[in-house]
Coordinates of C-alpha atoms in Angstrom, one line a residue:
M1 CA 7.6 15.8 4.0
R2 CA 10.7 14.4 1.6
M3 CA 13.2 16.5 1.0
L4 CA 13.8 18.5 -2.7
S5 CA 16.2 15.9 -5.4
I6 CA 19.1 18.3 -5.7
L7 CA 18.5 18.2 -9.0
L8 CA 15.7 19.7 -9.1
T9 CA 14.9 23.0 -7.6
F10 CA 11.8 24.3 -7.1
V11 CA 10.1 27.8 -6.4
L12 CA 6.9 30.2 -6.0
L13 CA 7.8 32.1 -8.7
A14 CA 9.5 31.8 -12.0
T15 CA 12.3 32.5 -13.2
G16 CA 15.0 31.3 -15.8
P17 CA 14.1 29.8 -19.5
A18 CA 13.5 26.4 -19.0
E19 CA 11.2 26.7 -15.6
I20 CA 7.5 24.4 -16.3
T21 CA 4.8 27.0 -14.1
I22 CA 2.0 25.8 -13.1
R23 CA -1.2 27.2 -12.4
G24 CA -4.4 27.1 -11.4
Q25 CA -7.3 26.4 -8.7
V26 CA -8.9 24.5 -5.6
L27 CA -12.3 24.3 -5.4
G28 CA -14.4 22.6 -3.2
A29 CA -17.7 20.2 -4.1
D30 CA -20.2 23.2 -4.8
G31 CA -16.5 25.6 -7.3
K32 CA -15.9 28.0 -4.4
P33 CA -13.0 28.0 -3.1
L34 CA -12.1 26.4 0.3
P35 CA -11.4 28.1 3.6
V36 CA -8.0 26.5 4.2
S37 CA -7.2 24.2 0.4
H38 CA -3.4 23.0 -0.5
V39 CA -1.8 21.5 -3.3
H40 CA 0.6 18.8 -2.9
L41 CA 4.0 17.6 -4.9
G42 CA 5.3 14.9 -5.7
Y43 CA 7.4 12.1 -7.7
W44 CA 4.4 9.9 -10.3
K45 CA 2.7 7.3 -8.7
Q46 CA 4.4 7.6 -5.7
G47 CA 1.0 8.9 -2.6
V48 CA -0.6 12.0 -1.4
S49 CA 2.9 11.2 2.2
Y50 CA 5.4 11.2 -0.5
T51 CA 5.1 14.9 -2.1
F52 CA 8.0 16.6 -1.1
L53 CA 6.4 20.3 -2.1
T54 CA 4.3 22.1 -0.4
R55 CA 2.1 25.1 -0.8
D56 CA -0.9 27.1 0.3
A57 CA -4.1 27.9 -2.2
G58 CA -4.7 30.3 -0.9
P59 CA -8.0 32.0 0.6
D60 CA -9.0 32.7 -3.5
G61 CA -7.3 28.6 -3.7
R62 CA -5.5 29.8 -6.3
F63 CA -1.7 28.6 -7.0
Q64 CA 1.2 29.0 -8.4
V65 CA 4.4 26.5 -8.4
T66 CA 7.6 26.7 -10.8
L67 CA 10.1 23.7 -11.5
T68 CA 13.3 24.0 -12.4
E69 CA 13.5 20.4 -14.5
P70 CA 11.2 18.4 -17.0
G71 CA 9.7 14.8 -15.6
Y72 CA 7.0 12.5 -13.9
Y73 CA 5.6 14.3 -11.2
E74 CA 1.8 14.3 -9.4
L75 CA 0.3 17.6 -8.4
W76 CA -2.3 16.3 -5.0
A77 CA -5.2 19.3 -3.8
T78 CA -6.2 19.0 -0.7
G79 CA -9.4 20.8 1.1
I80 CA -11.0 20.5 4.2
W81 CA -14.1 18.2 4.5
H82 CA -13.0 16.6 1.0
Y83 CA -11.1 14.0 -0.3
P84 CA -7.7 14.9 -1.9
A85 CA -7.5 14.8 -5.8
V86 CA -4.5 14.0 -8.0
A87 CA -3.3 15.8 -11.3
Y88 CA -0.4 13.8 -13.6
L89 CA 2.4 15.4 -14.6
P90 CA 4.0 13.7 -17.6
L91 CA 6.0 16.3 -18.1
N92 CA 9.2 15.4 -20.2
D93 CA 9.1 18.0 -23.1
S94 CA 7.9 20.2 -21.1
T95 CA 9.0 24.7 -20.6
D96 CA 5.0 25.8 -20.9
T97 CA 2.8 27.6 -18.8
I98 CA -0.3 24.5 -17.5
R99 CA -3.6 25.5 -16.0
L100 CA -5.3 23.1 -14.3
T101 CA -8.7 23.7 -12.3
F102 CA -9.3 21.1 -9.4
Q103 CA -12.8 20.6 -8.2
L104 CA -12.6 18.3 -4.9
K105 CA -15.5 15.2 -3.9
P106 CA -16.6 15.3 -0.4
Y107 CA -16.4 13.6 2.3
R108 CA -19.3 10.7 2.1
Y109 CA -20.0 10.6 6.6
R110 CA -21.2 7.6 7.7
D111 CA -25.3 7.3 8.8
P112 CA -25.8 7.6 11.2
V113 CA -22.6 8.9 13.0
D114 CA -23.0 6.7 16.4
S115 CA -20.2 5.6 17.5
V116 CA -16.7 8.4 17.4
A117 CA -12.8 8.6 18.7
V118 CA -10.7 11.7 18.9
I119 CA -6.4 11.5 18.8
G120 CA -4.4 14.0 18.9
S121 CA -1.1 15.5 19.6
W122 CA -1.0 14.3 23.6
N123 CA -1.2 10.4 22.0
E124 CA 1.1 11.5 18.6
F125 CA -2.6 10.4 16.2
N126 CA -1.7 7.1 17.8
F127 CA -4.5 5.2 15.5
S128 CA -4.4 2.2 18.6
S129 CA -4.8 4.8 21.2
A130 CA -7.7 6.8 20.2
L131 CA -9.7 7.8 22.9
P132 CA -14.2 6.8 22.7
M133 CA -15.7 10.5 23.1
E134 CA -19.6 10.1 24.8
K135 CA -22.8 11.4 22.9
T136 CA -25.3 13.7 25.1
P137 CA -29.1 13.8 23.9
D138 CA -28.3 16.3 22.3
G139 CA -26.6 14.8 19.8
R140 CA -23.7 15.6 20.0
F141 CA -20.2 13.9 21.2
R142 CA -17.8 14.3 24.3
I143 CA -15.0 14.2 25.3
T144 CA -12.5 16.1 27.4
V145 CA -8.6 15.6 27.7
S146 CA -5.1 17.2 29.7
A147 CA -3.9 19.9 27.2
D148 CA -0.7 18.6 26.3
A149 CA 0.1 22.6 25.2
D150 CA -0.9 26.0 24.4
T151 CA -2.2 24.5 20.8
V152 CA -4.0 21.3 20.3
F153 CA -4.9 19.4 18.0
Y154 CA -6.6 16.6 17.2
Q155 CA -8.3 14.2 14.6
L156 CA -12.0 12.5 14.8
V157 CA -12.8 8.3 14.2
G158 CA -15.5 7.2 12.9
V159 CA -16.7 9.6 11.4
E160 CA -16.0 9.3 7.2
E161 CA -17.5 6.2 5.6
E162 CA -14.0 4.3 4.6
D163 CA -12.2 5.4 8.8
R164 CA -9.9 8.4 7.8
S165 CA -9.5 10.2 10.4
I166 CA -10.5 14.4 9.1
N167 CA -10.5 17.6 11.1
G168 CA -13.9 18.2 13.5
T169 CA -16.3 21.1 14.0
R170 CA -15.0 22.6 16.3
S171 CA -11.3 24.3 15.3
D172 CA -9.3 28.1 16.3
F173 CA -8.0 26.6 13.2
Y174 CA -6.3 24.2 11.1
Q175 CA -3.0 21.4 10.4
Y176 CA -2.6 19.4 7.2
D177 CA -1.4 16.5 8.6
G178 CA 0.9 15.0 5.2
G179 CA -2.2 11.9 4.4
G180 CA -4.9 13.4 1.9
D181 CA -7.3 15.1 5.4
Y182 CA -6.3 17.8 8.6
R183 CA -6.2 18.6 11.0
S184 CA -8.6 20.8 13.7
G185 CA -6.2 23.3 16.5
L186 CA -8.1 25.1 19.5
K187 CA -6.1 27.3 21.5
A188 CA -5.4 25.8 25.6
R189 CA -3.7 26.2 28.0
K190 CA -1.5 24.0 28.9
G191 CA -1.6 21.0 31.4
Q192 CA -5.7 22.2 31.5
P193 CA -8.6 20.1 30.8
L194 CA -10.2 20.9 27.3
E195 CA -12.9 20.0 26.0
I196 CA -13.0 18.4 22.3
V197 CA -16.5 18.6 21.1
F198 CA -17.9 17.1 17.3
D199 CA -21.8 17.8 16.0
P200 CA -22.4 15.9 13.8
G201 CA -25.2 18.3 13.4
V202 CA -22.9 21.0 11.0
L203 CA -21.0 19.0 8.9
P204 CA -20.8 20.5 5.3
R205 CA -22.6 17.8 2.9
Y206 CA -23.6 19.0 -0.5
P207 CA -25.2 17.4 -3.1
D208 CA -24.1 14.0 -5.0
D209 CA -22.3 14.6 -8.0
P210 CA -20.5 11.1 -9.2
S211 CA -18.3 13.0 -12.3
L212 CA -16.1 14.6 -8.3
P213 CA -13.1 15.0 -7.9
R214 CA -12.3 16.9 -12.0
I215 CA -9.4 17.8 -13.1
R216 CA -9.5 20.1 -15.6
F217 CA -6.6 21.7 -18.4
D218 CA -6.0 24.5 -20.4
A219 CA -7.2 23.7 -24.1
S220 CA -3.1 24.1 -25.2
H221 CA -2.3 20.1 -22.9
G222 CA -6.2 18.6 -23.7
F223 CA -3.5 15.3 -23.8
L224 CA -3.2 16.0 -20.2
N225 CA -6.7 15.9 -20.2
K226 CA -6.9 12.8 -21.6
I227 CA -4.0 11.0 -19.6
D228 CA -6.1 12.0 -16.4
E229 CA -9.5 9.5 -17.8
I230 CA -7.3 7.5 -18.4
Q231 CA -5.5 6.9 -14.9
R232 CA -9.3 6.9 -13.1
H233 CA -11.0 5.1 -15.7
L234 CA -7.8 2.3 -14.8
E235 CA -8.3 3.5 -11.2
K236 CA -12.0 3.2 -10.7
L237 CA -11.5 -1.1 -12.9
K238 CA -9.2 -1.3 -9.9
A239 CA -11.3 -0.6 -7.6
A240 CA -13.7 -2.9 -8.6
Y241 CA -11.4 -5.5 -8.5
A242 CA -11.1 -5.4 -4.9
R243 CA -14.6 -5.0 -4.5
D244 CA -14.7 -8.4 -6.0
L245 CA -11.3 -10.2 -4.8
V246 CA -13.4 -9.1 -0.3
R247 CA -16.9 -10.8 -2.0
R248 CA -14.7 -13.7 -3.0
R249 CA -12.8 -13.7 -0.4
E250 CA -15.1 -13.8 1.8
A251 CA -17.2 -15.8 0.6
F252 CA -13.9 -18.4 0.4
L253 CA -14.6 -18.5 -3.6
P254 CA -11.7 -20.6 -4.9
G255 CA -9.5 -18.6 -7.7
T256 CA -9.0 -14.6 -8.5
P257 CA -10.8 -11.7 -9.2
Q258 CA -10.0 -10.8 -12.4
L259 CA -10.2 -6.5 -13.9
D260 CA -12.5 -5.8 -16.6
G261 CA -10.4 -6.6 -19.5
S262 CA -13.5 -5.6 -22.3
S263 CA -14.1 -2.6 -20.8
L264 CA -10.3 -1.7 -21.2
F265 CA -9.7 -2.6 -24.6
D266 CA -12.3 -0.1 -24.5
A267 CA -11.2 2.7 -23.6
L268 CA -7.8 2.8 -24.8
G269 CA -7.3 1.7 -28.1
A270 CA -7.8 4.8 -29.0
P271 CA -4.0 6.0 -27.5
L272 CA -3.2 3.0 -28.2
Q273 CA -2.5 4.8 -31.9
S274 CA -2.5 8.1 -30.8
D275 CA -0.4 10.4 -32.1
N276 CA 1.3 11.6 -29.2
Q277 CA 3.5 9.5 -28.0
T278 CA 3.1 10.0 -24.3
L279 CA -0.2 9.0 -23.9
R280 CA 0.5 6.1 -26.9
H281 CA 3.2 4.6 -24.3
L282 CA 0.8 4.8 -21.5
A283 CA -1.5 2.8 -22.9
A284 CA 0.6 0.1 -23.5
L285 CA 2.6 0.8 -20.3
T286 CA -1.3 0.5 -18.7
L287 CA -2.2 -1.8 -21.2
L288 CA 0.6 -4.3 -20.0
E289 CA 0.3 -3.6 -16.4
S290 CA -3.7 -5.6 -16.5
T291 CA -2.4 -8.6 -17.3
L292 CA -1.2 -8.7 -13.5
Y293 CA -5.1 -8.6 -12.9
G294 CA -5.8 -11.6 -14.6
V295 CA -6.4 -10.0 -18.1
E296 CA -5.7 -11.9 -21.7
L297 CA -4.9 -9.5 -23.9
P298 CA -6.0 -10.4 -28.1
P299 CA -3.8 -11.7 -30.1
A300 CA -3.9 -8.9 -32.3
M301 CA -3.8 -6.5 -29.5
K302 CA -0.9 -7.6 -28.1
Q303 CA 0.4 -6.8 -30.9
K304 CA 0.2 -3.5 -30.8
V305 CA 1.3 -2.8 -26.9
L306 CA 4.4 -4.4 -27.4
E307 CA 4.6 -2.1 -31.0
A308 CA 4.2 0.9 -28.2
L309 CA 6.4 0.0 -25.5
P310 CA 9.1 2.3 -25.2
A311 CA 12.0 1.3 -25.6
V312 CA 13.7 -0.3 -22.4
D313 CA 15.7 3.6 -21.9
H314 CA 13.0 6.1 -22.1
P315 CA 11.9 7.6 -19.8
D316 CA 8.0 6.2 -20.2
W317 CA 8.3 3.3 -18.2
A318 CA 8.3 5.9 -15.2
M319 CA 4.4 6.6 -15.6
N320 CA 3.8 2.6 -14.8
P321 CA 6.5 1.3 -13.3
L322 CA 4.5 -2.4 -12.2
A323 CA 4.3 -3.1 -16.1
L324 CA 8.7 -4.2 -16.0
N325 CA 7.1 -7.4 -14.2
A326 CA 4.4 -7.9 -16.8
W327 CA 6.8 -7.5 -19.8
V328 CA 9.7 -9.1 -17.5
A329 CA 7.1 -12.2 -17.5
L330 CA 6.6 -12.7 -20.9
K331 CA 10.3 -13.3 -21.4
D332 CA 11.8 -16.4 -21.5
S333 CA 13.2 -17.5 -17.5
S334 CA 16.6 -17.7 -19.8
Q335 CA 16.5 -13.4 -20.6
Q336 CA 14.1 -12.1 -17.6
Q337 CA 17.7 -11.6 -15.4
W338 CA 20.0 -9.7 -18.6
L339 CA 16.9 -7.6 -19.3
L340 CA 16.2 -6.1 -15.4
R341 CA 20.1 -5.2 -15.3
K342 CA 19.2 -3.0 -18.7
F343 CA 16.5 -1.7 -17.0
L344 CA 18.1 -0.8 -14.3
E345 CA 21.2 0.5 -16.0
R346 CA 20.3 2.5 -18.7
N347 CA 17.2 3.8 -17.8
P348 CA 16.6 7.5 -16.7
A349 CA 13.6 7.1 -14.2
K350 CA 14.9 6.6 -10.6
T351 CA 11.5 4.8 -9.8
V352 CA 11.9 2.0 -13.3
Q353 CA 15.7 1.4 -11.9
A354 CA 14.1 0.6 -7.5
Q355 CA 11.4 -1.8 -9.5
A356 CA 14.1 -3.5 -11.3
L357 CA 16.4 -3.5 -8.5
I358 CA 13.0 -5.5 -6.2
L359 CA 12.7 -7.8 -9.3
L360 CA 16.1 -8.7 -9.1
L361 CA 16.1 -9.3 -5.1
F362 CA 13.1 -11.5 -5.5
R363 CA 14.9 -14.1 -7.6
A364 CA 18.5 -13.8 -5.1
K365 CA 16.1 -14.8 -2.3
G366 CA 14.6 -17.1 -3.7
A367 CA 17.3 -18.7 -5.2
G368 CA 19.2 -18.6 -1.7
D369 CA 22.0 -16.6 -3.3
L370 CA 23.2 -14.4 0.1
Q371 CA 26.0 -12.7 -1.0
K372 CA 24.0 -11.6 -4.2
Q373 CA 21.4 -10.3 -1.7
R374 CA 23.1 -8.3 0.3
E375 CA 24.9 -6.7 -3.2
L376 CA 21.4 -5.7 -4.7
Y377 CA 20.1 -5.0 -1.3
Q378 CA 23.3 -2.2 -0.6
R379 CA 22.3 -0.8 -4.0
L380 CA 18.4 -0.3 -3.2
Q381 CA 18.8 0.9 1.1
A382 CA 21.4 3.2 -0.3
G383 CA 19.9 4.6 -3.8
Y384 CA 16.3 4.0 -3.1
A385 CA 14.7 3.7 0.2
D386 CA 13.3 7.3 -0.5
L387 CA 10.8 6.5 -2.5
A388 CA 7.6 4.8 -1.7
L389 CA 7.6 1.3 -3.9
V390 CA 10.8 1.0 -1.9
Q391 CA 9.2 1.1 1.2
P392 CA 7.5 -2.2 1.7
Y393 CA 11.1 -4.1 0.9
L394 CA 13.8 -2.9 3.3
K395 CA 12.8 -5.2 5.7
F396 CA 11.3 -7.3 3.2
F397 CA 15.3 -8.2 1.5
N398 CA 17.4 -6.7 4.3
P399 CA 19.8 -10.2 4.6
D400 CA 20.7 -9.3 8.3
S401 CA 17.1 -9.1 9.8
P402 CA 17.0 -11.4 12.8
I403 CA 14.4 -13.4 11.2
R404 CA 16.9 -15.9 9.8
P405 CA 18.3 -19.3 10.2
G406 CA 20.4 -19.3 13.2
A407 CA 19.0 -17.1 15.4
P408 CA 17.1 -17.7 17.4
V409 CA 13.1 -17.0 17.8
P410 CA 11.7 -13.9 18.9
D411 CA 9.6 -14.4 22.6
F412 CA 6.0 -14.8 22.1
E413 CA 2.6 -15.5 23.9
V414 CA -0.2 -15.6 22.2
T415 CA -4.7 -17.0 23.1
L416 CA -4.8 -19.8 21.2
L417 CA -8.5 -19.8 19.2
D418 CA -9.6 -23.6 20.3
S419 CA -9.2 -23.3 24.1
P420 CA -7.8 -20.0 26.6
R421 CA -4.8 -21.5 26.5
V422 CA -1.2 -19.3 26.0
V423 CA 1.0 -20.8 24.4
T424 CA 4.8 -18.8 24.5
A425 CA 8.1 -19.6 22.8
A426 CA 9.2 -22.2 25.6
D427 CA 6.4 -24.2 25.6
F428 CA 8.1 -25.4 21.9
K429 CA 11.1 -26.6 23.4
G430 CA 12.0 -29.6 22.0
R431 CA 9.7 -30.0 19.0
Y432 CA 9.7 -29.5 16.2
L433 CA 7.8 -25.5 15.6
L434 CA 5.7 -24.0 11.9
L435 CA 4.9 -20.5 12.8
D436 CA 3.0 -19.8 9.6
F437 CA 1.9 -16.2 9.2
W438 CA -1.3 -16.3 6.9
A439 CA -5.3 -14.6 6.0
T440 CA -7.8 -15.6 4.8
W441 CA -8.8 -13.2 2.1
C442 CA -4.1 -14.0 1.2
A443 CA -5.4 -16.1 -1.5
P444 CA -1.7 -17.8 -1.8
C445 CA -2.0 -18.4 1.6
V446 CA -4.9 -19.7 0.7
A447 CA -2.8 -22.0 -1.5
E448 CA -0.6 -23.5 0.6
I449 CA -2.8 -24.8 3.2
P450 CA -3.7 -28.7 1.3
V451 CA 0.8 -28.4 1.5
L452 CA 0.3 -27.6 5.1
E453 CA -2.2 -30.4 5.3
E454 CA -0.1 -32.7 4.0
A455 CA 3.3 -31.6 6.4
Y456 CA 1.5 -32.0 9.2
R457 CA 0.1 -35.5 8.7
R458 CA 3.5 -36.9 7.6
F459 CA 5.5 -34.8 11.2
H460 CA 2.8 -34.4 13.4
P461 CA 3.5 -37.6 15.1
L462 CA 7.6 -36.9 14.3
G463 CA 7.5 -34.5 16.3
L464 CA 6.0 -31.1 14.1
E465 CA 3.8 -28.9 15.5
I466 CA 2.2 -26.2 12.8
L467 CA 0.9 -22.9 15.0
S468 CA -1.1 -20.9 12.4
L469 CA -0.8 -16.7 13.4
S470 CA -4.3 -15.3 11.3
L471 CA -4.0 -11.7 10.3
D472 CA -7.7 -11.1 9.4
R473 CA -9.8 -8.6 11.5
D474 CA -12.0 -11.5 13.4
E475 CA -12.0 -14.7 14.8
S476 CA -15.2 -15.9 13.7
V477 CA -13.9 -15.3 10.4
V478 CA -11.0 -17.5 10.4
K479 CA -14.2 -20.3 12.8
K480 CA -15.7 -19.8 9.4
F481 CA -13.5 -20.9 6.9
R482 CA -11.9 -23.2 9.1
R483 CA -15.0 -25.2 8.8
Q484 CA -16.2 -24.7 5.2
R485 CA -13.3 -25.2 3.7
H486 CA -9.8 -26.1 5.8
A487 CA -10.0 -27.8 8.8
M488 CA -6.0 -27.3 9.7
P489 CA -6.4 -29.4 12.3
W490 CA -3.4 -28.1 14.4
L491 CA -3.1 -24.8 16.5
H492 CA -4.4 -21.6 16.0
A493 CA -4.3 -18.0 17.2
L494 CA -5.3 -14.4 15.8
L495 CA -3.2 -11.5 15.7
K496 CA -5.8 -8.9 16.4
G497 CA -2.8 -5.5 15.2
G498 CA -3.1 -6.8 12.2
F499 CA 0.9 -6.4 9.8
N500 CA 1.5 -3.5 13.3
D501 CA 0.5 -6.6 15.5
P502 CA 3.8 -6.7 18.5
V503 CA 3.8 -10.3 17.8
A504 CA 3.8 -9.6 14.1
R505 CA 6.4 -7.0 14.0
A506 CA 8.8 -9.1 16.2
F507 CA 9.2 -12.4 13.2
D508 CA 9.1 -8.6 10.6
V509 CA 5.9 -9.5 8.6
Q510 CA 6.2 -7.3 5.9
G511 CA 3.8 -10.0 3.5
I512 CA 2.1 -12.9 3.5
P513 CA 2.1 -16.1 3.7
R514 CA 5.4 -15.8 6.1
P515 CA 6.0 -19.1 7.5
V516 CA 9.1 -19.8 10.0
L517 CA 10.9 -23.2 10.9
V518 CA 11.9 -23.5 15.2
G519 CA 14.4 -26.2 16.1
P520 CA 14.2 -27.7 19.1
E521 CA 16.7 -26.2 21.2
G522 CA 14.6 -22.0 19.6
N523 CA 17.1 -21.6 17.0
I524 CA 15.3 -21.0 13.5
L525 CA 16.3 -23.6 11.0
A526 CA 14.5 -21.9 8.0
V527 CA 11.8 -19.2 6.5
E528 CA 10.1 -18.5 3.7
G529 CA 11.3 -19.6 0.4
D530 CA 12.2 -23.4 2.1
L531 CA 9.2 -23.3 3.7
R532 CA 6.4 -22.8 0.4
G533 CA 5.2 -25.5 -2.3
E534 CA 6.9 -28.5 -2.9
K535 CA 10.1 -26.9 -0.5
L536 CA 8.2 -27.3 2.7
V537 CA 8.2 -31.6 2.8
A538 CA 11.8 -31.6 1.2
T539 CA 12.4 -29.1 4.1
L540 CA 11.7 -30.9 7.0
N541 CA 12.4 -34.3 5.7
Q542 CA 15.6 -32.5 6.1
Y543 CA 15.5 -31.6 9.7
L544 CA 13.6 -34.6 11.1
K545 CA 14.3 -37.8 9.0
V546 CA 16.3 -39.2 11.9
Q547 CA 12.9 -39.9 13.9
Q548 CA 11.4 -40.8 10.7
D549 CA 13.7 -43.2 10.5
R550 CA 13.6 -43.8 14.1
A551 CA 9.6 -44.2 13.6
S552 CA 10.4 -46.7 10.2
R553 CA 12.8 -49.2 11.7
E554 CA 10.2 -49.6 14.9
Q555 CA 7.6 -50.6 13.1

């Protein structure tokens, strides 16, 4: 739960002339109130895990939240046995009461439910140490745990088809888990055995309704219904894009998919010319963002988008900070730095400022300007560390990361894929080692492989070893890729824990590809940008030049 900014004061009841009151009701898939439901207020596009105010919706599902400052918010609704749903609230000039109703979408369960695990307060709800439940002849699942307190909370894994951790079928009470789902609570005796029983036969089931989740605003706020419609349409297109991306990667198909531009054009053509400025701005920003997904805007529409974009200092950019990436990409390289600085200094929205800082940091890091990177990083950390969009970059841009040139390589131990041999950092002393963190599903990683193959061909005879560390889920995927796409005739290992694998954590892997070059003495020589594309061969040539010259003289 995030602490409330001192600039915003949220109270349960309205007090004062500038207040914006939000009233409504949370309903289940059957149109009835749920036994347990909540609403959660957060900043726009931050996600359900980054809300800063939670209110119990009550037995009738009704809620009221009042805020004293306009802004760009998300209001999430959650309830047991249902997925969370979000209402988008661009309240930049509203001072009246907004009424809305949430009707949530029910969980989709695995069919059949044949393997269930449990996490709980005894293991801090850690998925990696989930305990398997035993299936009994009556179709139920059981497990006995030692109660760590007089109240034990637990969640089930393997029941819901997306592998969400959800509440069980036996509960004395429920607890919201902070991520859109609920925990079941059971009364217990601390230190005594406690049996947890799950019965798939009593899971609540509802008729299929593809229109869920459904959110409806009152008639006087009809434009919010349209904004909700735009957001959901975009989410569906992005989901289809993601499925196509997975399909292509699993089949090792070249290229990347493209967002369904024609569908987006049909949905946003009218809003792009709306009299409502907020709606017009959202349509323009959404279309601009779509170019990041391979959509090419027709010339006439592109012109309308550029004309409809909010000014640099307009807070509506907060509705889609990622559109800034696309907007900057349209500019000449000589203007990009200047434009990002303008957004950073003049836009009032914190998320937009953060996005501008992130893009400036990418440029500083790519240019090897450590001083500028440190300056920008300190600003990011001091003013924006509480934002969801910033979290992945706090380690990635850290100028004092332990994975930097001159630092000793962390010790590691992995089992090779092509043999039972276990290798450690010490095994490569005396040779140059290029660690290649990658995955078959990572398009930029795959694009680097021809360069890696050329580097291996030229420098392996001179003392270079490559160890590719895959973050794929299964080694069979890597082996199939190497048979069908690229042989990659060097050493390979699988990091079964993905980004949470101990080796990935030791090397601060926040994204891939992540190359790290280690010298014969065990010190890191180069990372990231100096080892990508054409720079890889140049960097290797710099360090292996002595060996190369010696080999040339001996020929």
